[in-house]
PDB file of C-alpha atoms in Angstrom:
ATOM      1  CA  MET K   1     -19.481 -26.985   3.921  1.00  0.00           C
ATOM      2  CA  TYR K   2     -19.652 -23.769   6.131  1.00  0.00           C
ATOM      3  CA  ARG K   3     -22.440 -21.426   6.869  1.00  0.00           C
ATOM      4  CA  ILE K   4     -21.011 -17.985   6.966  1.00  0.00           C
ATOM      5  CA  GLY K   5     -20.355 -17.662  10.639  1.00  0.00           C
ATOM      6  CA  GLN K   6     -18.497 -20.601  10.537  1.00  0.00           C
ATOM      7  CA  LEU K   7     -16.918 -19.343   8.064  1.00  0.00           C
ATOM      8  CA  ALA K   8     -16.372 -15.913   9.165  1.00  0.00           C
ATOM      9  CA  LYS K   9     -14.898 -17.593  12.713  1.00  0.00           C
ATOM     10  CA  LEU K  10     -12.671 -20.194  10.860  1.00  0.00           C
ATOM     11  CA  ALA K  11     -11.094 -16.978   9.242  1.00  0.00           C
ATOM     12  CA  ASP K  12     -11.355 -14.489  11.847  1.00  0.00           C
ATOM     13  CA  VAL K  13     -13.126 -11.937  10.498  1.00  0.00           C
ATOM     14  CA  THR K  14     -16.743 -10.994  10.889  1.00  0.00           C
ATOM     15  CA  PRO K  15     -19.892 -12.251   8.957  1.00  0.00           C
ATOM     16  CA  ASP K  16     -19.994  -8.629   7.733  1.00  0.00           C
ATOM     17  CA  THR K  17     -16.222  -8.872   6.464  1.00  0.00           C
ATOM     18  CA  ILE K  18     -17.317 -11.847   4.368  1.00  0.00           C
ATOM     19  CA  ARG K  19     -20.596  -9.980   3.170  1.00  0.00           C
ATOM     20  CA  PHE K  20     -18.264  -7.182   2.170  1.00  0.00           C
ATOM     21  CA  TYR K  21     -15.667  -9.086   0.289  1.00  0.00           C
ATOM     22  CA  GLU K  22     -18.799 -10.094  -1.974  1.00  0.00           C
ATOM     23  CA  LYS K  23     -20.296  -6.862  -2.794  1.00  0.00           C
ATOM     24  CA  GLN K  24     -16.524  -6.494  -3.967  1.00  0.00           C
ATOM     25  CA  GLN K  25     -16.986  -9.260  -6.440  1.00  0.00           C
ATOM     26  CA  MET K  26     -14.413 -10.799  -4.256  1.00  0.00           C
ATOM     27  CA  MET K  27     -16.248 -14.045  -3.078  1.00  0.00           C
ATOM     28  CA  ASP K  28     -19.207 -15.746  -4.059  1.00  0.00           C
ATOM     29  CA  HIS K  29     -21.862 -18.052  -3.147  1.00  0.00           C
ATOM     30  CA  GLU K  30     -22.787 -20.190  -5.186  1.00  0.00           C
ATOM     31  CA  VAL K  31     -24.620 -22.177  -2.570  1.00  0.00           C
ATOM     32  CA  ARG K  32     -27.898 -22.167  -0.481  1.00  0.00           C
ATOM     33  CA  THR K  33     -29.395 -24.441   1.633  1.00  0.00           C
ATOM     34  CA  GLU K  34     -32.973 -25.174   1.555  1.00  0.00           C
ATOM     35  CA  GLY K  35     -33.790 -22.689   3.829  1.00  0.00           C
ATOM     36  CA  GLY K  36     -31.498 -19.771   1.908  1.00  0.00           C
ATOM     37  CA  PHE K  37     -28.477 -19.420   4.110  1.00  0.00           C
ATOM     38  CA  ARG K  38     -25.307 -19.300   2.210  1.00  0.00           C
ATOM     39  CA  LEU K  39     -22.909 -22.282   2.033  1.00  0.00           C
ATOM     40  CA  TYR K  40     -19.087 -21.823   1.288  1.00  0.00           C
ATOM     41  CA  SER K  41     -16.369 -24.629   0.739  1.00  0.00           C
ATOM     42  CA  ASP K  42     -12.703 -25.220   1.711  1.00  0.00           C
ATOM     43  CA  SER K  43     -12.342 -23.343  -1.472  1.00  0.00           C
ATOM     44  CA  ASP K  44     -14.225 -20.393  -0.372  1.00  0.00           C
ATOM     45  CA  LEU K  45     -12.296 -20.333   3.367  1.00  0.00           C
ATOM     46  CA  GLN K  46      -8.759 -20.262   1.045  1.00  0.00           C
ATOM     47  CA  ARG K  47      -9.734 -17.580  -1.150  1.00  0.00           C
ATOM     48  CA  LEU K  48     -11.122 -15.654   2.112  1.00  0.00           C
ATOM     49  CA  LYS K  49      -7.693 -16.391   4.051  1.00  0.00           C
ATOM     50  CA  PHE K  50      -5.887 -15.132   0.826  1.00  0.00           C
ATOM     51  CA  ILE K  51      -7.857 -11.860   0.615  1.00  0.00           C
ATOM     52  CA  ARG K  52      -7.423 -11.627   4.688  1.00  0.00           C
ATOM     53  CA  HIS K  53      -3.508 -11.972   4.424  1.00  0.00           C
ATOM     54  CA  GLY K  54      -3.681  -9.449   1.237  1.00  0.00           C
ATOM     55  CA  ARG K  55      -5.127  -6.751   3.782  1.00  0.00           C
ATOM     56  CA  LYS K  56      -2.654  -7.683   6.503  1.00  0.00           C
ATOM     57  CA  LEU K  57      -0.167  -6.679   4.301  1.00  0.00           C
ATOM     58  CA  GLY K  58      -1.781  -3.626   2.794  1.00  0.00           C
ATOM     59  CA  PHE K  59      -3.102  -4.456  -0.525  1.00  0.00           C
ATOM     60  CA  THR K  60      -5.415  -1.803  -1.927  1.00  0.00           C
ATOM     61  CA  LEU K  61      -8.891  -4.187  -2.883  1.00  0.00           C
ATOM     62  CA  GLU K  62      -7.682  -3.457  -6.268  1.00  0.00           C
ATOM     63  CA  ALA K  63      -4.361  -5.341  -6.161  1.00  0.00           C
ATOM     64  CA  ILE K  64      -6.088  -7.839  -3.986  1.00  0.00           C
ATOM     65  CA  ARG K  65      -8.614  -8.715  -7.423  1.00  0.00           C
ATOM     66  CA  GLU K  66      -5.652  -8.590  -9.330  1.00  0.00           C
ATOM     67  CA  LEU K  67      -3.661 -10.835  -7.073  1.00  0.00           C
ATOM     68  CA  LEU K  68      -6.982 -13.012  -7.046  1.00  0.00           C
ATOM     69  CA  SER K  69      -7.290 -12.902 -11.115  1.00  0.00           C
ATOM     70  CA  ILE K  70      -3.827 -14.283 -11.206  1.00  0.00           C
ATOM     71  CA  ARG K  71      -4.240 -16.676  -9.276  1.00  0.00           C
ATOM     72  CA  VAL K  72      -7.359 -18.580 -10.037  1.00  0.00           C
ATOM     73  CA  ASP K  73      -6.045 -18.281 -13.667  1.00  0.00           C
ATOM     74  CA  PRO K  74      -2.209 -19.184 -13.842  1.00  0.00           C
ATOM     75  CA  GLU K  75      -1.847 -19.982 -17.386  1.00  0.00           C
ATOM     76  CA  HIS K  76      -2.468 -16.592 -18.787  1.00  0.00           C
ATOM     77  CA  HIS K  77      -0.517 -14.824 -16.243  1.00  0.00           C
ATOM     78  CA  THR K  78       2.997 -14.441 -15.196  1.00  0.00           C
ATOM     79  CA  CYS K  79       5.044 -14.213 -11.971  1.00  0.00           C
ATOM     80  CA  GLN K  80       5.991 -10.622 -13.153  1.00  0.00           C
ATOM     81  CA  GLU K  81       2.596  -9.657 -12.889  1.00  0.00           C
ATOM     82  CA  SER K  82       2.440 -10.285  -9.310  1.00  0.00           C
ATOM     83  CA  LYS K  83       5.815  -9.256  -8.531  1.00  0.00           C
ATOM     84  CA  THR K  84       5.112  -6.074  -9.994  1.00  0.00           C
ATOM     85  CA  ILE K  85       1.945  -5.537  -7.695  1.00  0.00           C
ATOM     86  CA  VAL K  86       4.462  -6.795  -4.734  1.00  0.00           C
ATOM     87  CA  GLN K  87       7.093  -4.118  -5.853  1.00  0.00           C
ATOM     88  CA  LYS K  88       4.527  -1.473  -6.053  1.00  0.00           C
ATOM     89  CA  ARG K  89       3.426  -1.751  -2.592  1.00  0.00           C
ATOM     90  CA  LEU K  90       6.821  -2.493  -1.095  1.00  0.00           C
ATOM     91  CA  SER K  91       7.631   0.902  -2.489  1.00  0.00           C
ATOM     92  CA  GLU K  92       4.762   2.183  -0.591  1.00  0.00           C
ATOM     93  CA  VAL K  93       5.687   0.803   2.666  1.00  0.00           C
ATOM     94  CA  GLU K  94       9.713   2.166   2.138  1.00  0.00           C
ATOM     95  CA  ALA K  95       8.356   4.986   1.323  1.00  0.00           C
ATOM     96  CA  MET K  96       5.948   5.291   4.716  1.00  0.00           C
ATOM     97  CA  LEU K  97       9.010   4.199   6.582  1.00  0.00           C
ATOM     98  CA  ASP K  98      11.147   6.866   5.230  1.00  0.00           C
ATOM     99  CA  GLU K  99       8.043   9.036   6.671  1.00  0.00           C
ATOM    100  CA  LEU K 100       7.649   7.657  10.425  1.00  0.00           C
ATOM    101  CA  GLN K 101      11.802   7.762  10.324  1.00  0.00           C
ATOM    102  CA  HIS K 102      11.996  11.232   9.743  1.00  0.00           C
ATOM    103  CA  MET K 103       9.133  12.015  11.969  1.00  0.00           C
ATOM    104  CA  GLN K 104      10.882   9.803  14.531  1.00  0.00           C
ATOM    105  CA  GLN K 105      13.494  12.344  14.403  1.00  0.00           C
ATOM    106  CA  SER K 106      11.545  15.296  14.361  1.00  0.00           C
ATOM    107  CA  LEU K 107       9.995  13.797  17.659  1.00  0.00           C
ATOM    108  CA  LYS K 108      13.582  13.185  19.223  1.00  0.00           C
ATOM    109  CA  ARG K 109      14.642  16.721  18.393  1.00  0.00           C
ATOM    110  CA  LEU K 110      11.479  18.087  20.232  1.00  0.00           C
ATOM    111  CA  ASN K 111      12.122  15.966  22.963  1.00  0.00           C
ATOM    112  CA  ASP K 112      15.323  16.331  23.849  1.00  0.00           C
ATOM    113  CA  ALA K 113      14.614  20.393  23.532  1.00  0.00           C
ATOM    114  CA  CYS K 114      12.529  20.702  26.378  1.00  0.00           C
ATOM    115  CA  CYS K 115      13.473  20.919  30.065  1.00  0.00           C
ATOM    116  CA  GLY K 116      10.449  18.465  30.800  1.00  0.00           C
ATOM    117  CA  THR K 117      10.020  20.735  34.212  1.00  0.00           C
ATOM    118  CA  ALA K 118       6.693  21.886  36.233  1.00  0.00           C
ATOM    119  CA  HIS K 119       7.179  25.407  35.166  1.00  0.00           C
ATOM    120  CA  SER K 120       4.523  27.296  33.080  1.00  0.00           C
ATOM    121  CA  SER K 121       4.574  26.549  29.443  1.00  0.00           C
ATOM    122  CA  VAL K 122       4.564  30.156  28.587  1.00  0.00           C
ATOM    123  CA  TYR K 123       8.216  29.579  27.609  1.00  0.00           C
ATOM    124  CA  CYS K 124       7.587  25.876  26.105  1.00  0.00           C
ATOM    125  CA  SER K 125      10.902  24.960  23.604  1.00  0.00           C
ATOM    126  CA  ILE K 126       8.384  22.155  22.254  1.00  0.00           C
ATOM    127  CA  LEU K 127       5.259  24.609  21.964  1.00  0.00           C
ATOM    128  CA  GLU K 128       7.769  27.632  20.549  1.00  0.00           C
ATOM    129  CA  ALA K 129       9.460  24.643  17.977  1.00  0.00           C
ATOM    130  CA  LEU K 130       5.883  23.630  17.171  1.00  0.00           C
ATOM    131  CA  GLU K 131       4.859  27.333  16.329  1.00  0.00           C
ATOM    132  CA  LYS K 132       8.011  28.242  14.172  1.00  0.00           C
ATOM    133  CA  GLY K 133       7.812  25.023  12.206  1.00  0.00           C
ATOM    134  CA  ALA K 134       4.009  25.660  11.531  1.00  0.00           C
ATOM    135  CA  VAL K 135       4.791  29.434  11.053  1.00  0.00           C
ATOM    136  CA  ALA K 136       7.920  27.964   8.360  1.00  0.00           C
ATOM    137  CA  THR K 137       5.133  25.454   6.575  1.00  0.00           C
ATOM    138  CA  ILE K 138       2.399  28.683   6.118  1.00  0.00           C
ATOM    139  CA  ASP K 139       4.995  30.451   5.019  1.00  0.00           C
ATOM    140  CA  LYS K 140       6.241  28.240   2.015  1.00  0.00           C
ATOM    141  CA  THR K 141       2.546  27.475   0.849  1.00  0.00           C
ATOM    142  CA  THR K 142       1.719  31.156   0.711  1.00  0.00           C
ATOM    143  CA  ASP K 143       4.620  31.827  -1.929  1.00  0.00           C
TER     144      ASP K 143
END
């Protein structure tokens, strides 16, 4: 059995993180010492690591709750349920990657448009391009 500080160290989180997951009803502590300290089992450690890994993959707390539910009661769930949750997250990540690639291309164009010399920024091509982009965005939103 582990006290909260020990569990936190083993899972590379803070005790506050564990308390947060408890408030979110994603973890529980069933055992306490006579002094009132929470005690956690190896099963609790595995659950915490499961949650942490899910968070590192960017799953929402709700998605992790669903995955935990499937993990706890696998006889009443299918692999398709887990896969659906993962596919949704994968789609989100792919959309983010598309957006980041578009952002990267735009930044490269801005970078390439600038001479980069030490002259006054009165006629800076980067600032001009950003202003034109901002004006185009404003024009689209006001139409």
